[in-house]
Coordinates of N, CA and C and ligand atoms in Angstrom, one line a residue:
M1 N -58.0 -233.1 8.1 CA -58.4 -234.0 7.4 C -59.8 -234.8 8.1
S2 N -60.8 -234.8 7.3 CA -62.1 -235.3 8.0 C -61.7 -236.9 8.4
K3 N -62.5 -237.1 9.5 CA -62.4 -238.5 9.9 C -62.6 -239.7 9.1
A4 N -63.7 -239.3 8.2 CA -63.9 -240.6 7.3 C -63.1 -240.2 6.6
A5 N -61.9 -239.8 6.3 CA -61.1 -239.6 5.0 C -59.8 -240.5 5.9
S6 N -59.6 -239.7 7.4 CA -58.4 -240.4 7.9 C -58.4 -242.1 7.8
H7 N -59.8 -242.8 7.8 CA -59.9 -243.8 7.9 C -60.1 -245.0 6.8
V8 N -59.9 -244.2 5.5 CA -59.8 -244.5 4.3 C -58.2 -245.5 3.9
D9 N -58.5 -246.5 3.8 CA -57.1 -247.5 3.7 C -56.3 -247.3 2.2
I10 N -55.7 -246.7 2.2 CA -54.9 -246.2 0.6 C -54.5 -247.4 -0.1
A11 N -53.5 -247.9 0.7 CA -52.9 -249.4 -0.2 C -53.6 -250.3 -0.4
E12 N -55.2 -250.7 0.7 CA -56.1 -251.5 0.4 C -56.5 -250.9 -1.0
N13 N -57.1 -249.5 -1.8 CA -58.0 -248.8 -2.2 C -56.8 -249.2 -3.5
V14 N -55.5 -249.0 -3.5 CA -54.8 -248.9 -4.5 C -54.9 -250.4 -5.6
A15 N -54.5 -251.1 -4.3 CA -54.9 -252.8 -4.8 C -56.0 -253.1 -5.5
R16 N -57.0 -252.9 -5.1 CA -58.4 -252.8 -5.0 C -58.3 -252.1 -6.8
I17 N -58.2 -251.1 -6.5 CA -58.2 -250.5 -8.2 C -57.3 -251.5 -9.0
R18 N -56.0 -252.0 -8.8 CA -55.0 -252.4 -9.5 C -55.5 -254.0 -9.8
D19 N -56.5 -254.1 -9.2 CA -57.0 -255.8 -9.7 C -58.4 -255.3 -10.5
R20 N -58.9 -254.6 -10.1 CA -60.2 -253.7 -11.3 C -59.7 -253.4 -12.6
I21 N -57.9 -253.0 -12.6 CA -57.8 -252.8 -14.0 C -57.1 -254.2 -14.5
A22 N -56.6 -255.1 -14.0 CA -56.3 -256.4 -14.8 C -57.4 -256.8 -15.1
K23 N -58.3 -257.1 -14.5 CA -60.1 -257.7 -14.9 C -60.4 -256.7 -16.1
A24 N -60.2 -255.6 -16.2 CA -60.8 -255.1 -17.4 C -59.8 -255.5 -18.5
A25 N -58.8 -255.2 -18.3 CA -57.7 -255.5 -19.3 C -58.1 -257.2 -19.7
E26 N -58.1 -257.8 -18.9 CA -58.0 -259.1 -19.5 C -59.2 -259.1 -19.9
R27 N -60.1 -258.5 -19.7 CA -61.8 -258.6 -20.5 C -61.4 -258.1 -22.2
A28 N -60.5 -257.0 -22.1 CA -60.1 -256.3 -23.6 C -59.1 -256.9 -24.1
G29 N -58.6 -258.3 -23.3 CA -57.3 -258.7 -24.5 C -56.2 -257.9 -24.2
R30 N -55.9 -257.1 -23.0 CA -55.1 -256.1 -23.0 C -54.3 -256.6 -21.8
S31 N -52.9 -256.2 -22.4 CA -52.1 -256.3 -20.8 C -51.8 -255.2 -19.8
A32 N -52.3 -255.5 -18.2 CA -52.6 -254.6 -17.4 C -51.4 -253.4 -17.2
H33 N -50.3 -254.2 -17.9 CA -48.9 -253.4 -17.8 C -48.7 -251.9 -18.5
D34 N -49.8 -252.2 -19.3 CA -49.8 -251.0 -21.0 C -50.5 -249.7 -20.6
I35 N -51.4 -249.7 -18.7 CA -52.3 -249.3 -18.6 C -51.7 -248.1 -17.4
G36 N -51.5 -247.5 -17.7 CA -50.9 -246.0 -16.4 C -51.8 -245.7 -15.8
L37 N -52.0 -245.7 -14.2 CA -52.6 -245.2 -13.3 C -52.0 -244.0 -12.7
V38 N -53.0 -242.6 -12.8 CA -52.5 -241.4 -12.2 C -53.4 -241.5 -10.8
A39 N -52.8 -241.2 -9.8 CA -53.7 -240.9 -8.5 C -54.3 -239.4 -8.9
V40 N -55.2 -239.1 -8.4 CA -55.8 -237.9 -8.6 C -56.1 -237.2 -7.0
S41 N -55.1 -236.0 -6.5 CA -55.1 -235.8 -5.4 C -55.2 -234.8 -5.2
K42 N -56.1 -234.1 -5.8 CA -56.8 -232.9 -5.7 C -57.7 -232.7 -4.3
V43 N -57.5 -231.7 -3.4 CA -57.7 -231.5 -1.9 C -57.6 -232.8 -1.3
V44 N -56.6 -233.5 -1.3 CA -56.1 -234.5 -0.7 C -54.6 -234.0 0.0
D45 N -54.3 -234.4 1.2 CA -53.4 -233.4 2.1 C -52.0 -234.8 1.8
T46 N -50.7 -233.9 2.1 CA -49.5 -234.2 1.6 C -49.6 -235.8 2.1
E47 N -50.1 -236.2 3.7 CA -49.5 -237.2 4.3 C -50.3 -238.2 3.3
R48 N -51.5 -237.9 3.3 CA -52.5 -239.2 2.2 C -51.8 -239.6 0.9
V49 N -51.0 -238.6 0.2 CA -50.5 -238.1 -1.1 C -48.9 -239.4 -0.6
R50 N -48.6 -238.8 0.1 CA -47.0 -240.1 0.4 C -48.0 -241.4 0.3
Q51 N -48.6 -241.8 1.6 CA -49.4 -243.2 1.4 C -49.7 -243.7 0.1
A52 N -50.0 -243.3 -0.5 CA -50.3 -243.3 -2.3 C -49.3 -244.2 -2.6
V53 N -48.0 -243.1 -2.6 CA -46.9 -243.2 -3.4 C -46.4 -244.6 -2.7
A54 N -46.1 -244.8 -0.9 CA -45.3 -246.0 -0.6 C -46.3 -247.4 -1.1
A55 N -47.5 -247.0 -1.4 CA -48.4 -248.1 -2.0 C -48.1 -248.5 -3.5
G56 N -47.2 -247.8 -3.8 CA -46.4 -248.1 -5.6 C -46.8 -247.1 -6.1
I57 N -47.7 -245.5 -6.3 CA -48.3 -245.3 -7.0 C -47.1 -244.4 -7.9
T58 N -46.9 -244.3 -8.9 CA -45.8 -243.3 -9.5 C -46.6 -242.3 -10.6
D59 N -47.5 -241.9 -10.2 CA -48.1 -240.3 -10.9 C -49.3 -240.0 -10.3
I60 N -48.8 -238.9 -10.4 CA -50.0 -238.0 -9.8 C -50.3 -237.0 -10.3
G61 N -52.1 -236.9 -10.5 CA -52.5 -235.7 -11.0 C -53.1 -235.0 -10.1
E62 N -53.2 -233.8 -10.4 CA -53.4 -232.5 -9.4 C -54.4 -231.4 -11.0
N63 N -55.4 -230.9 -10.1 CA -56.0 -229.8 -10.8 C -55.6 -228.4 -11.1
Y64 N -54.5 -227.8 -9.8 CA -54.6 -226.5 -10.0 C -53.1 -226.5 -9.8
V65 N -52.1 -225.7 -10.2 CA -51.0 -225.4 -10.5 C -50.5 -224.9 -9.0
Q66 N -51.3 -224.0 -7.6 CA -50.7 -223.7 -6.7 C -50.8 -224.8 -5.7
E67 N -52.2 -225.6 -6.1 CA -51.9 -226.6 -5.0 C -50.9 -227.8 -5.4
A68 N -50.7 -227.7 -6.4 CA -49.4 -228.9 -7.0 C -48.2 -228.4 -6.3
A69 N -47.8 -227.0 -6.3 CA -46.7 -226.3 -6.4 C -46.5 -226.7 -4.7
A70 N -47.8 -226.6 -3.7 CA -47.1 -226.7 -2.7 C -47.2 -228.1 -2.3
K71 N -47.6 -229.0 -2.8 CA -47.2 -230.3 -2.2 C -46.3 -231.2 -2.9
R72 N -46.2 -230.7 -4.2 CA -45.1 -231.3 -4.5 C -43.4 -231.8 -4.0
P73 N -42.9 -230.0 -3.4 CA -41.9 -230.9 -2.6 C -41.9 -231.1 -1.3
E74 N -43.4 -231.3 -1.0 CA -43.9 -231.9 0.5 C -43.8 -233.4 0.5
V75 N -44.5 -233.9 -0.7 CA -44.2 -235.5 -0.9 C -42.7 -236.2 -1.3
G76 N -41.9 -235.2 -2.1 CA -40.6 -235.8 -2.2 C -40.5 -236.3 -3.9
G77 N -39.4 -236.6 -3.9 CA -38.9 -236.9 -5.6 C -39.3 -238.4 -5.6
G78 N -39.4 -238.8 -6.9 CA -40.1 -240.1 -7.3 C -41.4 -239.9 -8.4
P79 N -42.5 -240.0 -7.7 CA -43.5 -239.7 -8.8 C -43.8 -238.5 -9.8
R80 N -44.3 -239.0 -11.0 CA -44.5 -237.9 -11.4 C -45.8 -237.0 -11.6
W81 N -45.4 -235.6 -12.0 CA -46.7 -234.8 -11.6 C -47.5 -234.7 -12.8
H82 N -49.0 -235.0 -13.2 CA -49.6 -234.7 -14.1 C -50.7 -233.4 -13.9
M83 N -50.7 -232.6 -14.9 CA -51.5 -231.5 -14.6 C -52.9 -231.5 -15.7
I84 N -54.1 -231.9 -14.6 CA -55.1 -232.6 -15.4 C -56.3 -231.5 -15.2
G85 N -55.7 -230.4 -14.9 CA -57.1 -229.3 -14.6 C -57.0 -228.2 -15.6
H86 N -57.8 -227.5 -15.7 CA -58.0 -226.8 -17.1 C -56.6 -225.4 -16.4
L87 N -55.9 -224.9 -17.6 CA -54.7 -224.6 -17.0 C -54.7 -222.7 -17.8
Q88 N -54.4 -222.0 -17.2 CA -54.5 -220.8 -17.6 C -52.9 -220.4 -18.1
R89 N -53.0 -219.6 -19.6 CA -52.2 -219.1 -20.0 C -50.9 -218.0 -19.2
N90 N -51.6 -217.9 -18.0 CA -50.5 -216.8 -17.3 C -49.6 -218.2 -16.0
K91 N -50.0 -219.0 -16.1 CA -49.5 -220.0 -15.0 C -48.5 -221.1 -16.0
A92 N -48.5 -220.9 -17.2 CA -47.8 -221.9 -17.7 C -46.5 -221.8 -17.5
G93 N -45.6 -220.8 -17.1 CA -44.6 -220.5 -16.8 C -44.4 -221.7 -15.2
Q94 N -45.2 -221.5 -14.7 CA -45.0 -222.2 -13.4 C -45.1 -223.5 -13.4
A95 N -46.6 -224.0 -14.4 CA -46.8 -225.3 -14.5 C -45.4 -226.1 -15.3
V96 N -44.9 -225.2 -16.2 CA -43.9 -226.0 -16.2 C -42.9 -226.5 -15.3
Q97 N -42.7 -225.5 -14.4 CA -41.4 -226.2 -13.4 C -41.8 -227.2 -12.5
I98 N -43.2 -227.3 -12.7 CA -44.0 -228.0 -11.5 C -44.2 -229.5 -12.0
F99 N -44.8 -229.7 -13.2 CA -45.5 -231.1 -13.8 C -44.7 -231.3 -14.8
D100 N -44.6 -232.5 -15.3 CA -44.0 -233.9 -15.8 C -44.8 -233.6 -17.1
M101 N -46.3 -233.8 -17.3 CA -47.0 -233.5 -18.4 C -48.5 -232.6 -18.1
I102 N -48.4 -232.2 -19.3 CA -50.0 -231.2 -19.1 C -50.8 -231.9 -19.7
Q103 N -51.6 -232.3 -19.3 CA -52.8 -233.2 -20.0 C -54.1 -232.0 -20.6
T104 N -54.0 -230.8 -20.2 CA -55.0 -230.3 -20.7 C -54.7 -229.2 -21.6
V105 N -54.1 -229.4 -23.1 CA -53.6 -228.4 -23.6 C -54.7 -228.2 -25.0
D106 N -55.4 -227.3 -25.2 CA -57.1 -227.6 -25.8 C -56.7 -226.0 -26.9
T107 N -56.0 -225.3 -26.5 CA -55.7 -224.0 -27.9 C -54.2 -223.9 -28.4
Q108 N -53.9 -223.4 -29.2 CA -52.6 -222.9 -29.9 C -52.0 -222.2 -29.1
R109 N -53.2 -221.3 -28.5 CA -52.1 -220.1 -27.7 C -51.9 -220.9 -26.2
L110 N -52.3 -221.9 -25.9 CA -52.1 -221.9 -24.5 C -50.7 -223.1 -25.0
A111 N -50.3 -223.5 -25.9 CA -49.4 -224.4 -26.5 C -48.3 -223.7 -26.6
E112 N -48.5 -222.5 -27.2 CA -46.9 -221.6 -27.4 C -46.7 -221.1 -26.2
A113 N -47.3 -221.0 -25.1 CA -46.9 -220.3 -23.9 C -46.4 -221.1 -23.3
I114 N -47.0 -222.7 -22.9 CA -46.1 -223.6 -22.4 C -44.7 -224.2 -23.4
G115 N -45.1 -223.9 -24.6 CA -43.4 -224.2 -25.6 C -42.3 -223.4 -25.0
R116 N -42.9 -222.4 -24.8 CA -42.1 -221.1 -24.8 C -41.7 -220.8 -23.7
R117 N -42.4 -221.3 -22.3 CA -41.8 -220.9 -21.1 C -41.0 -222.4 -20.9
A118 N -41.2 -223.3 -21.5 CA -40.8 -225.0 -21.4 C -39.1 -224.8 -21.9
Q119 N -39.1 -224.0 -23.5 CA -37.8 -224.0 -23.7 C -36.8 -222.8 -22.9
A120 N -37.2 -221.9 -22.0 CA -36.8 -220.9 -21.6 C -36.1 -221.3 -20.3
A121 N -37.1 -222.4 -20.1 CA -36.3 -223.5 -18.7 C -35.6 -224.4 -19.0
G122 N -35.2 -224.7 -20.2 CA -34.2 -225.9 -21.2 C -34.7 -227.1 -21.1
R123 N -36.3 -227.2 -20.9 CA -37.0 -228.8 -20.9 C -37.9 -228.8 -22.2
T124 N -38.2 -230.2 -22.8 CA -39.2 -230.1 -23.4 C -40.6 -230.6 -21.9
M125 N -41.4 -230.1 -22.7 CA -42.6 -230.3 -21.8 C -43.4 -231.7 -22.9
S126 N -44.2 -232.8 -21.9 CA -45.1 -233.6 -22.6 C -46.0 -233.0 -22.3
V127 N -47.1 -233.0 -23.6 CA -48.3 -232.6 -23.4 C -49.3 -233.4 -24.0
L128 N -50.6 -233.3 -23.6 CA -51.9 -234.1 -24.4 C -52.8 -233.0 -24.6
L129 N -53.5 -233.3 -25.6 CA -54.3 -232.7 -25.9 C -55.8 -233.0 -25.5
Q130 N -56.4 -232.0 -25.1 CA -57.8 -232.3 -24.6 C -58.8 -232.4 -25.3
V131 N -59.8 -233.2 -25.6 CA -60.9 -233.0 -26.4 C -62.1 -233.2 -25.4
N132 N -62.9 -232.3 -26.1 CA -64.5 -232.2 -25.6 C -65.2 -233.5 -26.0
T133 N -65.1 -234.7 -26.0 CA -66.1 -235.5 -26.8 C -67.4 -235.5 -26.2
S134 N -68.2 -235.0 -25.5 CA -69.3 -235.2 -24.9 C -70.0 -234.0 -25.7
G135 N -68.9 -232.7 -25.8 CA -69.8 -231.6 -26.3 C -70.5 -230.8 -25.1
E136 N -70.5 -231.1 -24.0 CA -71.0 -230.6 -22.8 C -69.9 -229.1 -22.8
E137 N -70.8 -227.9 -23.0 CA -70.3 -226.6 -23.2 C -69.5 -226.4 -21.3
S138 N -70.0 -227.2 -20.4 CA -69.3 -227.0 -19.1 C -68.1 -227.3 -19.2
K139 N -67.6 -228.1 -20.1 CA -66.2 -228.6 -20.4 C -65.2 -228.2 -21.6
S140 N -63.9 -228.2 -20.6 CA -62.7 -227.4 -21.7 C -62.6 -228.3 -22.6
G141 N -61.7 -228.5 -23.9 CA -61.2 -229.7 -24.5 C -62.1 -228.6 -26.0
A142 N -60.8 -229.0 -26.9 CA -61.0 -228.9 -28.5 C -62.3 -229.6 -28.4
A143 N -63.0 -229.1 -29.9 CA -63.9 -229.9 -30.2 C -63.0 -231.0 -31.0
P144 N -64.0 -232.3 -31.3 CA -63.5 -233.5 -32.0 C -62.7 -232.8 -33.2
A145 N -63.7 -232.2 -34.1 CA -63.4 -231.6 -35.4 C -62.2 -230.5 -35.7
D146 N -61.8 -230.1 -34.7 CA -60.8 -229.2 -34.5 C -59.5 -229.5 -34.0
V147 N -59.6 -231.0 -33.6 CA -58.2 -231.5 -33.2 C -57.2 -231.9 -33.8
E148 N -57.6 -232.4 -35.4 CA -56.4 -232.1 -36.4 C -55.7 -230.8 -36.7
R149 N -56.4 -230.1 -36.9 CA -55.5 -228.8 -36.8 C -55.0 -228.0 -35.9
L150 N -55.4 -228.8 -34.5 CA -54.5 -228.2 -33.3 C -53.6 -228.9 -33.4
L151 N -53.4 -230.3 -33.7 CA -52.4 -230.9 -33.5 C -51.1 -230.5 -34.7
D152 N -51.8 -230.3 -36.1 CA -50.7 -229.4 -36.7 C -50.1 -228.3 -36.3
G153 N -50.6 -227.5 -35.7 CA -50.5 -226.3 -35.4 C -49.4 -226.5 -33.8
V154 N -49.7 -227.9 -33.4 CA -48.8 -227.6 -32.1 C -47.8 -228.5 -32.0
G155 N -47.8 -229.4 -33.1 CA -46.8 -230.4 -33.4 C -45.2 -229.9 -33.4
P156 N -45.4 -229.3 -34.1 CA -43.9 -228.7 -34.6 C -43.3 -227.2 -33.3
L157 N -44.2 -226.9 -32.4 CA -43.5 -226.0 -31.7 C -42.6 -226.6 -30.7
P158 N -41.1 -226.0 -30.7 CA -40.4 -226.3 -30.1 C -40.6 -226.4 -28.4
G159 N -40.0 -227.0 -27.9 CA -40.1 -226.8 -26.4 C -41.8 -228.1 -25.6
L160 N -42.2 -228.6 -26.4 CA -43.1 -229.3 -26.2 C -43.4 -230.5 -27.4
Q161 N -43.9 -231.5 -26.7 CA -44.1 -232.8 -27.4 C -45.5 -233.5 -27.0
V162 N -46.3 -233.6 -28.0 CA -47.7 -233.9 -27.8 C -47.7 -235.1 -27.9
E163 N -48.0 -236.0 -27.0 CA -47.8 -237.5 -26.7 C -49.1 -238.4 -26.6
G164 N -50.1 -237.4 -27.2 CA -51.3 -238.0 -27.0 C -52.7 -237.4 -26.9
L165 N -53.9 -237.9 -26.2 CA -55.3 -237.1 -26.2 C -55.4 -237.6 -24.6
M166 N -56.5 -236.7 -24.4 CA -57.0 -236.9 -23.2 C -58.6 -236.5 -23.4
T167 N -59.3 -237.0 -22.3 CA -60.9 -236.3 -22.3 C -61.3 -236.9 -20.8
I168 N -62.7 -236.2 -20.8 CA -63.1 -236.7 -19.5 C -64.8 -236.9 -20.1
G169 N -64.6 -238.0 -19.4 CA -66.4 -238.5 -19.8 C -67.4 -237.9 -19.7
R170 N -68.4 -237.9 -19.9 CA -69.8 -237.5 -19.5 C -69.9 -237.7 -18.2
W171 N -70.2 -237.1 -17.1 CA -70.8 -237.7 -15.8 C -72.1 -238.1 -15.6
D172 N -72.4 -239.6 -15.6 CA -73.6 -240.3 -15.1 C -73.2 -241.4 -14.2
P173 N -74.4 -241.6 -13.6 CA -74.2 -242.9 -12.7 C -73.8 -244.2 -13.2
D174 N -74.2 -244.0 -14.5 CA -74.3 -245.0 -15.3 C -72.6 -245.0 -16.3
P175 N -71.9 -245.8 -16.0 CA -70.6 -245.7 -16.9 C -70.4 -246.1 -18.6
E176 N -71.3 -246.7 -18.3 CA -72.2 -247.3 -20.1 C -72.3 -245.9 -20.8
S177 N -72.7 -244.8 -20.3 CA -72.9 -243.7 -21.0 C -71.6 -242.9 -21.5
A178 N -70.8 -243.1 -20.9 CA -69.5 -242.6 -21.4 C -68.6 -243.5 -22.7
R179 N -69.3 -244.5 -22.9 CA -68.3 -245.3 -24.1 C -68.6 -244.9 -24.9
R180 N -69.4 -244.1 -25.5 CA -69.0 -243.4 -26.5 C -68.4 -242.4 -26.9
E181 N -68.3 -241.8 -25.8 CA -67.0 -240.3 -25.5 C -65.4 -241.4 -25.9
F182 N -65.1 -242.1 -25.1 CA -64.1 -243.0 -24.9 C -63.9 -243.8 -26.7
R183 N -64.5 -243.7 -26.9 CA -64.3 -244.6 -28.4 C -64.2 -243.5 -29.4
L184 N -64.6 -242.3 -29.4 CA -64.5 -241.1 -30.3 C -62.8 -241.0 -29.8
L185 N -62.6 -241.0 -28.6 CA -61.2 -240.2 -28.2 C -60.5 -241.4 -29.3
A186 N -60.6 -242.7 -28.7 CA -59.6 -243.9 -29.6 C -59.6 -243.6 -31.1
Q187 N -60.7 -243.3 -31.4 CA -61.0 -243.4 -32.9 C -60.2 -241.8 -33.6
L188 N -60.2 -241.0 -33.3 CA -59.5 -239.5 -33.1 C -58.2 -239.8 -33.5
A189 N -57.3 -240.9 -32.0 CA -55.9 -240.9 -31.9 C -55.7 -241.4 -33.5
K190 N -56.3 -242.7 -33.7 CA -56.1 -243.5 -34.9 C -55.7 -242.6 -36.2
Q191 N -57.3 -242.2 -36.4 CA -57.1 -241.0 -37.1 C -55.9 -239.9 -37.4
L192 N -55.6 -239.5 -35.9 CA -54.2 -238.5 -36.2 C -53.0 -239.1 -36.6
E193 N -52.8 -240.8 -36.0 CA -51.4 -241.5 -35.9 C -51.7 -241.0 -37.6
R194 N -52.0 -241.5 -38.4 CA -52.3 -241.9 -40.1 C -52.0 -240.1 -40.6
H195 N -52.6 -239.4 -40.1 CA -52.3 -237.6 -40.5 C -51.4 -237.1 -40.1
S196 N -51.0 -237.4 -38.9 CA -49.6 -236.5 -38.8 C -48.4 -237.6 -38.3
G197 N -48.7 -238.6 -38.0 CA -47.8 -239.8 -37.7 C -47.4 -238.9 -36.2
L198 N -48.6 -238.8 -35.5 CA -48.4 -238.5 -33.7 C -48.2 -239.9 -33.5
A199 N -46.4 -240.3 -32.4 CA -45.9 -241.0 -31.9 C -46.5 -241.7 -31.1
T200 N -46.1 -241.2 -30.1 CA -46.6 -242.2 -28.9 C -48.0 -241.7 -28.5
T201 N -49.1 -242.8 -28.6 CA -50.0 -242.3 -28.3 C -50.9 -242.6 -26.8
R202 N -50.5 -241.5 -26.2 CA -51.3 -241.9 -25.0 C -52.7 -241.7 -25.1
L203 N -53.6 -242.6 -24.4 CA -55.2 -242.3 -24.4 C -55.2 -241.9 -22.8
S204 N -55.7 -240.8 -22.4 CA -55.8 -240.5 -20.9 C -57.4 -240.2 -20.6
M205 N -58.0 -241.7 -20.4 CA -59.3 -241.3 -20.0 C -60.0 -242.2 -19.0
G206 N -60.8 -242.1 -18.8 CA -61.1 -243.2 -17.6 C -60.8 -242.4 -16.0
M207 N -62.3 -242.4 -15.1 CA -61.8 -242.2 -13.7 C -62.5 -243.5 -12.9
S208 N -62.9 -242.6 -11.6 CA -63.1 -243.8 -10.8 C -64.3 -244.8 -11.0
H209 N -65.3 -244.1 -11.6 CA -66.6 -244.7 -11.7 C -66.6 -245.0 -13.4
D210 N -66.0 -245.2 -14.4 CA -65.8 -245.3 -15.5 C -64.2 -245.8 -16.1
F211 N -63.6 -245.9 -15.7 CA -62.1 -246.4 -16.0 C -62.4 -247.6 -16.6
E212 N -63.1 -248.9 -16.3 CA -63.1 -250.3 -16.7 C -63.5 -249.7 -18.0
V213 N -65.0 -249.2 -18.3 CA -65.2 -249.0 -19.8 C -64.3 -248.1 -20.7
A214 N -63.4 -247.4 -20.3 CA -62.1 -246.6 -20.5 C -61.3 -247.3 -21.5
I215 N -60.8 -248.5 -20.0 CA -59.8 -249.6 -20.4 C -60.5 -250.3 -22.0
E216 N -62.0 -251.0 -21.7 CA -62.2 -251.4 -22.8 C -61.8 -250.7 -24.4
E217 N -61.9 -249.2 -23.9 CA -62.3 -248.7 -25.2 C -60.5 -248.0 -25.9
G218 N -59.6 -248.7 -25.0 CA -58.6 -248.6 -25.1 C -57.5 -247.2 -24.5
A219 N -57.8 -247.3 -23.3 CA -57.2 -246.1 -22.4 C -55.6 -246.8 -22.2
N220 N -55.1 -246.0 -21.7 CA -53.7 -246.3 -21.7 C -53.2 -245.6 -20.7
L221 N -54.1 -244.9 -19.7 CA -53.9 -244.0 -18.8 C -55.0 -243.4 -18.1
I222 N -55.1 -243.9 -16.7 CA -56.4 -243.4 -16.4 C -56.6 -242.6 -15.3
R223 N -57.8 -241.7 -14.8 CA -57.5 -240.7 -13.4 C -58.0 -241.0 -12.5
V224 N -57.5 -241.9 -11.4 CA -58.5 -242.3 -10.4 C -58.2 -241.4 -9.2
G225 N -59.2 -240.5 -8.7 CA -59.3 -239.8 -7.2 C -60.0 -240.8 -6.2
T226 N -61.2 -240.7 -6.3 CA -61.9 -241.2 -5.0 C -61.6 -242.6 -5.0
G227 N -61.5 -243.5 -5.9 CA -61.2 -244.8 -5.8 C -60.0 -245.2 -5.1
I228 N -59.4 -244.2 -4.9 CA -58.1 -244.4 -3.9 C -58.0 -243.5 -2.6
F229 N -58.7 -242.5 -2.6 CA -58.3 -241.4 -1.5 C -59.8 -241.6 -1.1
G230 N -60.9 -242.0 -1.2 CA -62.0 -241.6 -0.8 C -62.6 -240.3 -1.0
P231 N -64.3 -239.8 -1.1 CA -64.9 -239.0 -1.1 C -64.2 -238.0 -0.9
R232 N -64.3 -236.9 -2.0 CA -63.8 -235.4 -1.7 C -64.6 -234.5 -0.8
P233 N -64.3 -233.9 0.1 CA -65.2 -233.1 1.4 C -65.6 -232.0 -0.1
R234 N -67.0 -231.5 -0.2 CA -67.6 -230.7 -1.0 C -67.2 -229.2 -0.7
Ligands
LIG301 C1 -61.1 -235.1 -10.4 C2 -60.8 -235.5 -11.5 C3 -60.6 -237.4 -11.5 C4 -60.6 -237.7 -10.7 O1 -61.9 -238.0 -10.4 P1 -62.8 -239.4 -9.7 O2 -64.2 -239.8 -10.0 O3 -62.5 -238.6 -8.2 O4 -61.5 -240.4 -9.6 C5 -60.1 -237.3 -13.1 N1 -59.7 -236.6 -14.4 C6 -60.3 -234.9 -13.8 C7 -60.0 -234.0 -15.1 C8 -60.1 -234.7 -13.0 O5 -60.7 -233.5 -12.3

């Protein structure tokens, strides 16, 4: 652990984030209770993840199957674990064992692999469809125009349950520049509710630097890493 990281007061950071969530919710005329907070702990050691859980964190986000597999047993029971990184199909079986939700389903074949492995494990996996709202080539996610078709294909699959949509905003120091993408995701969700009766619409969007904008645009699940655990080493 780096010296800087060890001096980060995680409980204080969690309190500060909750305060910012409350203020953003109020501005948007929403209840802060409707906004879930996922603490993103990639490259963060187990001890600090435990501190976050002690500070009231109930949801943990990880980007890599292997890393989550190592940490989950060490952190212990309690929090729900979310897969928020790109998932390879050959890791679907392992992912189903470790995670409570997979937020990054963006192809029919990946969904089929998850459904098959979840069924074999006797469970139903909660998933979100990841949408590439910014159109950046570096990003995973289905194109906005393809999401309806993806949901039509994935929705009926056994072994998984589509609970909503996820997106990653364009990275820009100015959080306002992601507003358009967050708005697009919220619109897509409404469209899918009408079209396919998508039931519980989870909207996972917004990170440390842009979650307030995301909340104003309807996010009900935000993913915060550095805002809680401090800067990540490169
Ligand atoms: C790393 C990561 C986050 C958290 O990013 P911060 O800027 O540290 O809050 C959120 N979502 C995804 C998909 C990530 O990979």
